[in-house]
């Protein structure tokens, strides 16, 4: 059978150590190893908050409704189907019964191969317990999964015969037995047993159905796979009456009948589910016709080039967004977020649609590049981190925003939709966090990595795989495609393409680097059990060419971060349990792992990004063509001195009088512009451009505007006369104060704009008469941290915390269950008045002892020991001399009582220093806080 087959056979060995089988979940947990308990706490981290005091408390917490629901939501479809089958099986159910419910009478080798791993997963997550001969589903899980009229089971089965006939009269039961050809009985219990035996006997049940009318069989066919309930009239048809007479339809209400579970299982050939799904569906390549007639795949180099081009566009878009908000962005809504009008304006500025603009805004916010300024009139603006981000090389800048997107719980796709209360969700608002988003994003990329390089997936097969892995968290058996998980998957594919993680729908090399040095490892779900994923079936291996990174540099970055690189075995991706996958996903979102992933992605992306250029091509039509990305100083000057006319592979800038004037306002002189353009142009500076610069510079500053409210002064009186004669100046309400001075009611900024509209080139001046240089004021927020993701439940604990928690639980369980010496004779002993704290010690039954006496022993019901102070002192002194352990009751300074197993080392000064087995450390306890002490039957040390 091979190594895998042997592992699966060992997956469902009976529990126990050769003694009596466990009677409770707590007893079953006591038989588990420390590694098994650690795996349970890793798979169900909610059980660890706070750390349970012992295994009994852990078992109680594992059976609470909230915890069980969360655990069921983390199961894949087949493991959940196994739990649902156990919910409709008799309790306890042998392993053979569970297998029969899933495979049916004919059997199914694929199900038999996958079932041991599903049982092991349920047992490891404390959802079932007991040996293979007595499997028991946790009571809360059975209540959630068992069929009921209010909550039908996904199996489509109804109640058992015993449940459906619980309120039926004995006479009616005897009538059903007679109609079914069974002998009468003396009591209802035996009657129900006889009817159940008939329905579960394949031979006799088949003989009974052979006598049924065809119309009756048609009725059964409509009910057999669920729902099992049907409405009847007061005068049922003959086929329905025939079924009711023989108990094949039993009354649920006065107008409703139900098909008993045993009868339905016979009609289903023993199957609990219509379509068991033991293995995950494969992620299929996209069909050629879906790709517009082209082949669904492309060369990896083409994919990497397309993704790199989009990555460059992503960086440029975020820079353009920050530039648009550089002097202070839109105001923050009172409820938080961006208004619809501001989102539309931002989308227009970026030249994209509103949903796409919401994505870029949210991405910049997630990466900590945008935030609120916290002022009274609160606005959005770039953060100081944005300036630091701008100084990084382009690959590292992309790695920063890509890892921020991967780990963020923000979901831009929800912007513009409505919540459950009908309120519109705003971009950057507080209600866009969804805890499942990081898991879905990473899982989508992992599934893309299982395909050969250059191959795009079929979206429907991708969604089908996600629904199989988390059926309760996504679309259920109804097959709805509008659930949150499916929408997150669709948004992830679109966002990954816009961000440059994918190219032409396929995962790029730098996208794979975000997942690990070698991507493609299957994680999560039973579908990985047999290695039946895409990578194993196609025999695909990851190639390394001239355009692909080897991962050496990124591995070094990982080592620097204290992480071990992940690698695949030569045979392809190996199996991984769902709990391991959940742990790996959580570990991947740690700051160190994200930083290392960003470095890996930057190393992989660097060869595909073009080098920034230090030149442009000036043309005679007053345009400049940038054939690629420009160095930052050149790009900044062109953004001031020219207007962007078109974007794409090459950016076209156009020089206009207004743009040249803008450069002069920013402090540049005409000679500065001539020299700069001459130094950075591969072509001579065209004469029209030189004339334009000189003409604007000649007029620039000829008029001066100051604040009176505002005034205009000019040495040329004819220019002022021209202004006053122009009808367009009427709105400025100008008045001549002197031959060379005009005053205005408008403010200086409005006066400057008005004169420029009229064709003049005024310059602002200060109160001293100096020309004011107007540079764009870069408004920055105070230092802001990136928004913290909102986790989907408690985080998965690390190995250190798991080890400490398991030790504490084991120690507390030992203190609660350790064998103690039999109680001594309860001889009242008068306590001297000088002994403190023992006068009010309760007796064995919890009441104070008469005459100030206390009982020298532990109560039979296991309550905290109660002894006198003298007896406590003598017992701990003797234990310190012999090196033995004792059991004490202790009350701390807050009045909280606890029980502990300690090994006293020293007793002096009213304190006992001992090794505390419960806390696994040496502690000092005041003797007056020890309520009593009892010796142990065996030394636990």
mmCIF file of C-alpha atoms in Angstrom, residues 381-712:
data_model
loop_
_atom_site.group_PDB
_atom_site.id
_atom_site.type_symbol
_atom_site.label_atom_id
_atom_site.label_comp_id
_atom_site.label_asym_id
_atom_site.label_seq_id
_atom_site.Cartn_x
_atom_site.Cartn_y
_atom_site.Cartn_z
ATOM 1 C CA UNK A 381 -3.173 63.128 3.482
ATOM 2 C CA UNK A 382 0.048 61.219 2.815
ATOM 3 C CA UNK A 383 1.966 60.082 5.875
ATOM 4 C CA UNK A 384 5.682 60.536 6.631
ATOM 5 C CA UNK A 385 6.026 56.861 5.736
ATOM 6 C CA UNK A 386 5.072 57.778 2.183
ATOM 7 C CA UNK A 387 8.167 59.978 1.855
ATOM 8 C CA UNK A 388 10.327 57.120 3.140
ATOM 9 C CA UNK A 389 8.588 54.704 0.776
ATOM 10 C CA UNK A 390 9.303 56.982 -2.179
ATOM 11 C CA UNK A 391 13.045 56.801 -1.518
ATOM 12 C CA UNK A 392 13.093 52.991 -1.820
ATOM 13 C CA UNK A 393 13.934 51.233 -5.091
ATOM 14 C CA UNK A 394 10.885 50.382 -7.181
ATOM 15 C CA UNK A 395 10.996 46.594 -6.512
ATOM 16 C CA UNK A 396 11.075 47.149 -2.755
ATOM 17 C CA UNK A 397 8.268 49.685 -2.955
ATOM 18 C CA UNK A 398 6.154 47.117 -4.789
ATOM 19 C CA UNK A 399 7.046 44.440 -2.240
ATOM 20 C CA UNK A 400 5.811 46.707 0.553
ATOM 21 C CA UNK A 401 2.393 47.323 -0.961
ATOM 22 C CA UNK A 402 2.018 43.704 -2.153
ATOM 23 C CA UNK A 403 2.614 42.241 1.310
ATOM 24 C CA UNK A 404 0.324 44.867 2.844
ATOM 25 C CA UNK A 405 -2.416 43.807 0.422
ATOM 26 C CA UNK A 406 -1.855 40.125 1.103
ATOM 27 C CA UNK A 407 -2.200 40.449 4.882
ATOM 28 C CA UNK A 408 -4.880 43.141 5.012
ATOM 29 C CA UNK A 409 -8.412 42.504 6.193
ATOM 30 C CA UNK A 410 -9.644 45.544 4.257
ATOM 31 C CA UNK A 411 -12.036 44.644 1.420
ATOM 32 C CA UNK A 412 -12.333 47.501 -1.110
ATOM 33 C CA UNK A 413 -14.884 45.517 -3.108
ATOM 34 C CA UNK A 414 -17.479 46.225 -0.415
ATOM 35 C CA UNK A 415 -17.244 49.994 -0.925
ATOM 36 C CA UNK A 416 -20.532 51.323 -2.235
ATOM 37 C CA UNK A 417 -22.562 48.334 -1.057
ATOM 38 C CA UNK A 418 -24.905 48.341 1.926
ATOM 39 C CA UNK A 419 -24.620 46.663 5.286
ATOM 40 C CA UNK A 420 -27.347 44.731 7.071
ATOM 41 C CA UNK A 421 -28.890 47.993 8.283
ATOM 42 C CA UNK A 422 -29.075 49.531 4.821
ATOM 43 C CA UNK A 423 -26.184 51.944 5.355
ATOM 44 C CA UNK A 424 -23.780 52.532 2.480
ATOM 45 C CA UNK A 425 -20.254 51.335 3.153
ATOM 46 C CA UNK A 426 -17.749 54.067 2.324
ATOM 47 C CA UNK A 427 -14.203 53.596 1.072
ATOM 48 C CA UNK A 428 -11.723 54.006 3.966
ATOM 49 C CA UNK A 429 -14.689 53.535 6.308
ATOM 50 C CA UNK A 430 -14.494 51.525 9.525
ATOM 51 C CA UNK A 431 -16.800 48.735 8.318
ATOM 52 C CA UNK A 432 -14.748 47.320 5.440
ATOM 53 C CA UNK A 433 -12.694 44.858 7.496
ATOM 54 C CA UNK A 434 -13.420 41.174 6.897
ATOM 55 C CA UNK A 435 -11.344 38.682 8.855
ATOM 56 C CA UNK A 436 -11.497 36.020 6.139
ATOM 57 C CA UNK A 437 -9.884 38.226 3.468
ATOM 58 C CA UNK A 438 -6.189 37.408 4.164
ATOM 59 C CA UNK A 439 -6.855 33.677 4.251
ATOM 60 C CA UNK A 440 -8.804 33.765 0.986
ATOM 61 C CA UNK A 441 -6.181 35.893 -0.772
ATOM 62 C CA UNK A 442 -3.323 33.646 0.230
ATOM 63 C CA UNK A 443 -5.263 30.495 -0.564
ATOM 64 C CA UNK A 444 -6.125 31.815 -4.031
ATOM 65 C CA UNK A 445 -2.443 32.448 -4.735
ATOM 66 C CA UNK A 446 -1.517 29.007 -3.391
ATOM 67 C CA UNK A 447 -4.020 27.372 -5.708
ATOM 68 C CA UNK A 448 -2.710 29.418 -8.635
ATOM 69 C CA UNK A 449 0.765 28.185 -7.751
ATOM 70 C CA UNK A 450 -0.346 24.559 -8.176
ATOM 71 C CA UNK A 451 -0.859 25.184 -11.890
ATOM 72 C CA UNK A 452 2.079 25.067 -14.290
ATOM 73 C CA UNK A 453 3.802 28.392 -14.808
ATOM 74 C CA UNK A 454 2.074 30.569 -17.356
ATOM 75 C CA UNK A 455 -1.310 28.810 -16.992
ATOM 76 C CA UNK A 456 -4.362 30.825 -15.914
ATOM 77 C CA UNK A 457 -7.072 29.067 -13.882
ATOM 78 C CA UNK A 458 -10.729 28.588 -14.644
ATOM 79 C CA UNK A 459 -12.477 30.867 -12.101
ATOM 80 C CA UNK A 460 -15.375 28.467 -11.563
ATOM 81 C CA UNK A 461 -13.080 25.566 -10.702
ATOM 82 C CA UNK A 462 -11.202 27.868 -8.339
ATOM 83 C CA UNK A 463 -14.433 28.806 -6.542
ATOM 84 C CA UNK A 464 -15.477 25.153 -6.412
ATOM 85 C CA UNK A 465 -12.202 24.310 -4.707
ATOM 86 C CA UNK A 466 -12.671 27.061 -2.120
ATOM 87 C CA UNK A 467 -16.221 25.917 -1.398
ATOM 88 C CA UNK A 468 -14.960 22.377 -0.860
ATOM 89 C CA UNK A 469 -12.300 23.528 1.562
ATOM 90 C CA UNK A 470 -14.635 25.692 3.674
ATOM 91 C CA UNK A 471 -18.218 24.639 2.919
ATOM 92 C CA UNK A 472 -19.765 26.224 6.003
ATOM 93 C CA UNK A 473 -17.944 29.507 5.445
ATOM 94 C CA UNK A 474 -18.752 29.802 1.768
ATOM 95 C CA UNK A 475 -21.540 28.704 -0.519
ATOM 96 C CA UNK A 476 -23.380 25.709 0.847
ATOM 97 C CA UNK A 477 -25.102 22.989 -1.042
ATOM 98 C CA UNK A 478 -27.333 25.599 -2.624
ATOM 99 C CA UNK A 479 -24.385 26.582 -4.782
ATOM 100 C CA UNK A 480 -24.819 30.320 -4.248
ATOM 101 C CA UNK A 481 -22.093 32.350 -5.843
ATOM 102 C CA UNK A 482 -22.777 35.645 -4.055
ATOM 103 C CA UNK A 483 -21.542 34.658 -0.607
ATOM 104 C CA UNK A 484 -18.699 36.659 0.930
ATOM 105 C CA UNK A 485 -16.041 34.010 0.373
ATOM 106 C CA UNK A 486 -16.853 33.698 -3.340
ATOM 107 C CA UNK A 487 -16.873 37.478 -3.736
ATOM 108 C CA UNK A 488 -13.546 37.699 -1.919
ATOM 109 C CA UNK A 489 -12.116 35.171 -4.359
ATOM 110 C CA UNK A 490 -13.358 37.132 -7.381
ATOM 111 C CA UNK A 491 -12.026 40.387 -5.940
ATOM 112 C CA UNK A 492 -8.683 38.736 -5.211
ATOM 113 C CA UNK A 493 -8.264 37.680 -8.845
ATOM 114 C CA UNK A 494 -9.028 41.218 -10.080
ATOM 115 C CA UNK A 495 -6.877 42.925 -7.452
ATOM 116 C CA UNK A 496 -3.944 40.573 -8.059
ATOM 117 C CA UNK A 497 -4.064 41.443 -11.758
ATOM 118 C CA UNK A 498 -4.184 45.205 -11.092
ATOM 119 C CA UNK A 499 -1.383 44.961 -8.544
ATOM 120 C CA UNK A 500 0.847 42.882 -10.810
ATOM 121 C CA UNK A 501 0.862 39.719 -8.726
ATOM 122 C CA UNK A 502 -0.578 37.919 -11.749
ATOM 123 C CA UNK A 503 -0.136 38.564 -15.433
ATOM 124 C CA UNK A 504 -2.694 37.484 -18.025
ATOM 125 C CA UNK A 505 -4.467 35.615 -15.231
ATOM 126 C CA UNK A 506 -1.460 33.414 -14.334
ATOM 127 C CA UNK A 507 0.682 33.722 -11.215
ATOM 128 C CA UNK A 508 3.954 35.513 -11.881
ATOM 129 C CA UNK A 509 7.392 34.631 -10.564
ATOM 130 C CA UNK A 510 7.350 37.490 -8.071
ATOM 131 C CA UNK A 511 3.803 36.468 -7.116
ATOM 132 C CA UNK A 512 5.104 32.999 -6.261
ATOM 133 C CA UNK A 513 7.873 34.618 -4.240
ATOM 134 C CA UNK A 514 5.234 36.229 -2.002
ATOM 135 C CA UNK A 515 4.229 32.714 -0.904
ATOM 136 C CA UNK A 516 7.681 31.246 -0.371
ATOM 137 C CA UNK A 517 11.046 30.588 -1.997
ATOM 138 C CA UNK A 518 9.417 27.717 -3.919
ATOM 139 C CA UNK A 519 5.666 28.098 -4.264
ATOM 140 C CA UNK A 520 3.062 25.515 -5.001
ATOM 141 C CA UNK A 521 2.761 23.582 -1.761
ATOM 142 C CA UNK A 522 -0.708 22.186 -1.246
ATOM 143 C CA UNK A 523 -2.132 23.134 2.095
ATOM 144 C CA UNK A 524 -5.389 22.459 3.740
ATOM 145 C CA UNK A 525 -8.132 19.998 3.121
ATOM 146 C CA UNK A 526 -8.481 16.321 2.550
ATOM 147 C CA UNK A 527 -7.844 16.787 -1.138
ATOM 148 C CA UNK A 528 -4.132 16.841 -0.416
ATOM 149 C CA UNK A 529 -4.193 13.453 1.276
ATOM 150 C CA UNK A 530 -3.434 11.362 -1.729
ATOM 151 C CA UNK A 531 -1.389 13.920 -3.596
ATOM 152 C CA UNK A 532 -4.114 14.210 -6.204
ATOM 153 C CA UNK A 533 -3.616 17.928 -6.742
ATOM 154 C CA UNK A 534 -2.807 19.484 -10.059
ATOM 155 C CA UNK A 535 0.919 19.640 -9.558
ATOM 156 C CA UNK A 536 1.254 15.949 -8.803
ATOM 157 C CA UNK A 537 -0.965 14.812 -11.670
ATOM 158 C CA UNK A 538 0.727 16.906 -14.329
ATOM 159 C CA UNK A 539 4.185 16.242 -13.023
ATOM 160 C CA UNK A 540 4.985 19.929 -13.163
ATOM 161 C CA UNK A 541 8.184 21.174 -11.636
ATOM 162 C CA UNK A 542 9.250 24.763 -11.208
ATOM 163 C CA UNK A 543 11.918 25.758 -13.685
ATOM 164 C CA UNK A 544 14.513 28.418 -13.251
ATOM 165 C CA UNK A 545 15.563 30.348 -16.315
ATOM 166 C CA UNK A 546 17.409 33.486 -17.050
ATOM 167 C CA UNK A 547 14.385 35.569 -16.159
ATOM 168 C CA UNK A 548 13.479 33.616 -13.002
ATOM 169 C CA UNK A 549 14.996 34.140 -9.596
ATOM 170 C CA UNK A 550 16.653 31.209 -7.888
ATOM 171 C CA UNK A 551 15.582 32.371 -4.481
ATOM 172 C CA UNK A 552 19.132 32.435 -3.065
ATOM 173 C CA UNK A 553 19.010 36.086 -2.125
ATOM 174 C CA UNK A 554 15.484 35.797 -0.756
ATOM 175 C CA UNK A 555 16.502 32.724 1.260
ATOM 176 C CA UNK A 556 19.267 34.806 2.769
ATOM 177 C CA UNK A 557 16.697 37.443 3.679
ATOM 178 C CA UNK A 558 14.598 34.742 5.282
ATOM 179 C CA UNK A 559 17.533 33.527 7.311
ATOM 180 C CA UNK A 560 18.197 37.068 8.458
ATOM 181 C CA UNK A 561 14.593 37.275 9.608
ATOM 182 C CA UNK A 562 14.988 34.069 11.601
ATOM 183 C CA UNK A 563 12.800 31.999 9.300
ATOM 184 C CA UNK A 564 13.464 28.759 7.485
ATOM 185 C CA UNK A 565 12.809 28.669 3.736
ATOM 186 C CA UNK A 566 10.141 26.284 2.505
ATOM 187 C CA UNK A 567 10.920 23.757 -0.201
ATOM 188 C CA UNK A 568 9.053 21.039 -2.010
ATOM 189 C CA UNK A 569 10.068 17.459 -2.167
ATOM 190 C CA UNK A 570 11.088 16.095 -5.557
ATOM 191 C CA UNK A 571 7.809 14.244 -5.805
ATOM 192 C CA UNK A 572 5.806 17.433 -5.560
ATOM 193 C CA UNK A 573 3.676 18.895 -2.822
ATOM 194 C CA UNK A 574 3.045 16.623 0.090
ATOM 195 C CA UNK A 575 -0.053 16.278 2.223
ATOM 196 C CA UNK A 576 -0.787 18.844 4.850
ATOM 197 C CA UNK A 577 -3.486 18.688 7.465
ATOM 198 C CA UNK A 578 -5.946 21.585 7.702
ATOM 199 C CA UNK A 579 -4.633 22.519 11.122
ATOM 200 C CA UNK A 580 -1.090 22.686 9.773
ATOM 201 C CA UNK A 581 -2.302 24.825 6.907
ATOM 202 C CA UNK A 582 -4.043 27.216 9.289
ATOM 203 C CA UNK A 583 -0.882 27.482 11.380
ATOM 204 C CA UNK A 584 1.269 28.095 8.309
ATOM 205 C CA UNK A 585 -1.107 30.780 7.030
ATOM 206 C CA UNK A 586 -1.080 32.613 10.361
ATOM 207 C CA UNK A 587 2.702 32.357 10.609
ATOM 208 C CA UNK A 588 2.970 33.748 7.071
ATOM 209 C CA UNK A 589 1.258 36.965 8.210
ATOM 210 C CA UNK A 590 3.740 37.715 11.002
ATOM 211 C CA UNK A 591 5.766 40.928 10.503
ATOM 212 C CA UNK A 592 9.016 39.007 10.021
ATOM 213 C CA UNK A 593 7.478 36.657 7.460
ATOM 214 C CA UNK A 594 5.836 39.534 5.557
ATOM 215 C CA UNK A 595 9.094 41.474 5.476
ATOM 216 C CA UNK A 596 10.940 38.428 4.155
ATOM 217 C CA UNK A 597 8.203 37.812 1.571
ATOM 218 C CA UNK A 598 8.482 41.409 0.399
ATOM 219 C CA UNK A 599 12.242 41.044 -0.041
ATOM 220 C CA UNK A 600 11.801 37.803 -1.982
ATOM 221 C CA UNK A 601 9.212 39.393 -4.240
ATOM 222 C CA UNK A 602 11.440 42.455 -4.802
ATOM 223 C CA UNK A 603 14.362 40.240 -5.812
ATOM 224 C CA UNK A 604 12.149 38.339 -8.241
ATOM 225 C CA UNK A 605 10.576 41.487 -9.694
ATOM 226 C CA UNK A 606 13.755 43.535 -10.137
ATOM 227 C CA UNK A 607 14.907 41.909 -13.428
ATOM 228 C CA UNK A 608 11.529 42.625 -15.050
ATOM 229 C CA UNK A 609 11.207 46.338 -14.196
ATOM 230 C CA UNK A 610 12.784 48.861 -16.583
ATOM 231 C CA UNK A 611 15.614 51.026 -15.311
ATOM 232 C CA UNK A 612 14.640 54.692 -14.717
ATOM 233 C CA UNK A 613 15.785 57.022 -17.503
ATOM 234 C CA UNK A 614 17.589 60.347 -17.184
ATOM 235 C CA UNK A 615 16.431 61.825 -20.490
ATOM 236 C CA UNK A 616 13.377 62.768 -22.549
ATOM 237 C CA UNK A 617 12.784 63.511 -26.217
ATOM 238 C CA UNK A 618 11.768 67.145 -26.814
ATOM 239 C CA UNK A 619 9.695 67.776 -29.957
ATOM 240 C CA UNK A 620 8.833 70.874 -31.934
ATOM 241 C CA UNK A 621 5.112 70.665 -31.065
ATOM 242 C CA UNK A 622 5.921 71.684 -27.453
ATOM 243 C CA UNK A 623 5.792 68.080 -26.198
ATOM 244 C CA UNK A 624 8.308 65.874 -24.429
ATOM 245 C CA UNK A 625 8.210 62.097 -24.717
ATOM 246 C CA UNK A 626 9.471 59.994 -21.800
ATOM 247 C CA UNK A 627 10.212 56.555 -23.312
ATOM 248 C CA UNK A 628 10.070 54.911 -19.910
ATOM 249 C CA UNK A 629 10.110 55.630 -16.176
ATOM 250 C CA UNK A 630 12.122 58.706 -15.301
ATOM 251 C CA UNK A 631 14.519 59.451 -12.505
ATOM 252 C CA UNK A 632 12.800 61.240 -9.664
ATOM 253 C CA UNK A 633 14.347 64.751 -10.145
ATOM 254 C CA UNK A 634 13.497 64.744 -13.835
ATOM 255 C CA UNK A 635 9.986 63.432 -13.221
ATOM 256 C CA UNK A 636 9.329 66.036 -10.527
ATOM 257 C CA UNK A 637 10.429 68.936 -12.747
ATOM 258 C CA UNK A 638 8.360 67.764 -15.707
ATOM 259 C CA UNK A 639 5.309 67.331 -13.477
ATOM 260 C CA UNK A 640 5.612 71.049 -12.594
ATOM 261 C CA UNK A 641 6.785 72.533 -15.919
ATOM 262 C CA UNK A 642 4.507 70.471 -18.194
ATOM 263 C CA UNK A 643 1.112 68.775 -18.214
ATOM 264 C CA UNK A 644 0.692 65.040 -18.770
ATOM 265 C CA UNK A 645 -1.063 64.551 -22.077
ATOM 266 C CA UNK A 646 -1.088 60.749 -22.327
ATOM 267 C CA UNK A 647 0.197 57.732 -20.432
ATOM 268 C CA UNK A 648 1.205 54.232 -21.374
ATOM 269 C CA UNK A 649 4.493 52.627 -22.285
ATOM 270 C CA UNK A 650 5.717 56.173 -22.985
ATOM 271 C CA UNK A 651 4.432 59.287 -21.246
ATOM 272 C CA UNK A 652 3.803 62.435 -23.281
ATOM 273 C CA UNK A 653 4.173 65.812 -21.560
ATOM 274 C CA UNK A 654 2.973 69.109 -23.108
ATOM 275 C CA UNK A 655 4.474 72.509 -22.307
ATOM 276 C CA UNK A 656 1.934 75.343 -22.084
ATOM 277 C CA UNK A 657 2.163 78.958 -20.895
ATOM 278 C CA UNK A 658 0.356 77.934 -17.750
ATOM 279 C CA UNK A 659 2.740 75.045 -17.009
ATOM 280 C CA UNK A 660 5.832 77.195 -17.635
ATOM 281 C CA UNK A 661 4.386 79.902 -15.410
ATOM 282 C CA UNK A 662 3.827 77.211 -12.756
ATOM 283 C CA UNK A 663 7.536 76.362 -12.883
ATOM 284 C CA UNK A 664 8.465 80.039 -12.575
ATOM 285 C CA UNK A 665 6.126 80.383 -9.577
ATOM 286 C CA UNK A 666 7.939 77.454 -7.996
ATOM 287 C CA UNK A 667 11.205 79.427 -8.061
ATOM 288 C CA UNK A 668 12.731 78.347 -11.367
ATOM 289 C CA UNK A 669 14.171 80.992 -13.652
ATOM 290 C CA UNK A 670 14.117 80.944 -17.432
ATOM 291 C CA UNK A 671 17.824 80.105 -17.539
ATOM 292 C CA UNK A 672 17.270 77.233 -15.072
ATOM 293 C CA UNK A 673 14.623 75.746 -17.333
ATOM 294 C CA UNK A 674 16.795 76.125 -20.450
ATOM 295 C CA UNK A 675 19.794 74.488 -18.783
ATOM 296 C CA UNK A 676 17.771 71.657 -17.262
ATOM 297 C CA UNK A 677 16.019 70.750 -20.500
ATOM 298 C CA UNK A 678 19.254 70.950 -22.471
ATOM 299 C CA UNK A 679 20.932 68.573 -19.990
ATOM 300 C CA UNK A 680 18.133 65.982 -20.038
ATOM 301 C CA UNK A 681 17.035 65.996 -23.673
ATOM 302 C CA UNK A 682 18.428 63.609 -26.260
ATOM 303 C CA UNK A 683 17.282 66.079 -28.907
ATOM 304 C CA UNK A 684 18.068 69.793 -29.162
ATOM 305 C CA UNK A 685 15.678 72.110 -27.362
ATOM 306 C CA UNK A 686 13.160 73.156 -30.053
ATOM 307 C CA UNK A 687 13.013 76.838 -30.840
ATOM 308 C CA UNK A 688 9.239 77.120 -30.112
ATOM 309 C CA UNK A 689 9.817 75.764 -26.602
ATOM 310 C CA UNK A 690 12.688 78.179 -25.989
ATOM 311 C CA UNK A 691 10.527 81.092 -27.198
ATOM 312 C CA UNK A 692 7.647 79.954 -24.968
ATOM 313 C CA UNK A 693 9.862 79.904 -21.882
ATOM 314 C CA UNK A 694 11.350 83.311 -22.648
ATOM 315 C CA UNK A 695 7.979 84.936 -23.414
ATOM 316 C CA UNK A 696 6.359 83.694 -20.206
ATOM 317 C CA UNK A 697 9.441 84.655 -18.180
ATOM 318 C CA UNK A 698 9.413 88.183 -19.698
ATOM 319 C CA UNK A 699 5.846 88.759 -18.532
ATOM 320 C CA UNK A 700 6.199 86.871 -15.264
ATOM 321 C CA UNK A 701 6.249 89.167 -12.278
ATOM 322 C CA UNK A 702 5.487 92.305 -14.301
ATOM 323 C CA UNK A 703 2.333 92.633 -12.260
ATOM 324 C CA UNK A 704 2.555 92.312 -8.459
ATOM 325 C CA UNK A 705 -0.319 91.224 -6.244
ATOM 326 C CA UNK A 706 -0.332 91.747 -2.496
ATOM 327 C CA UNK A 707 -2.860 91.807 0.306
ATOM 328 C CA UNK A 708 -4.659 94.989 1.131
ATOM 329 C CA UNK A 709 -7.504 92.996 0.946
ATOM 330 C CA UNK A 710 -5.548 92.651 -2.307
ATOM 331 C CA UNK A 711 -3.841 95.060 -4.601
ATOM 332 C CA UNK A 712 -2.204 95.159 -7.997
#
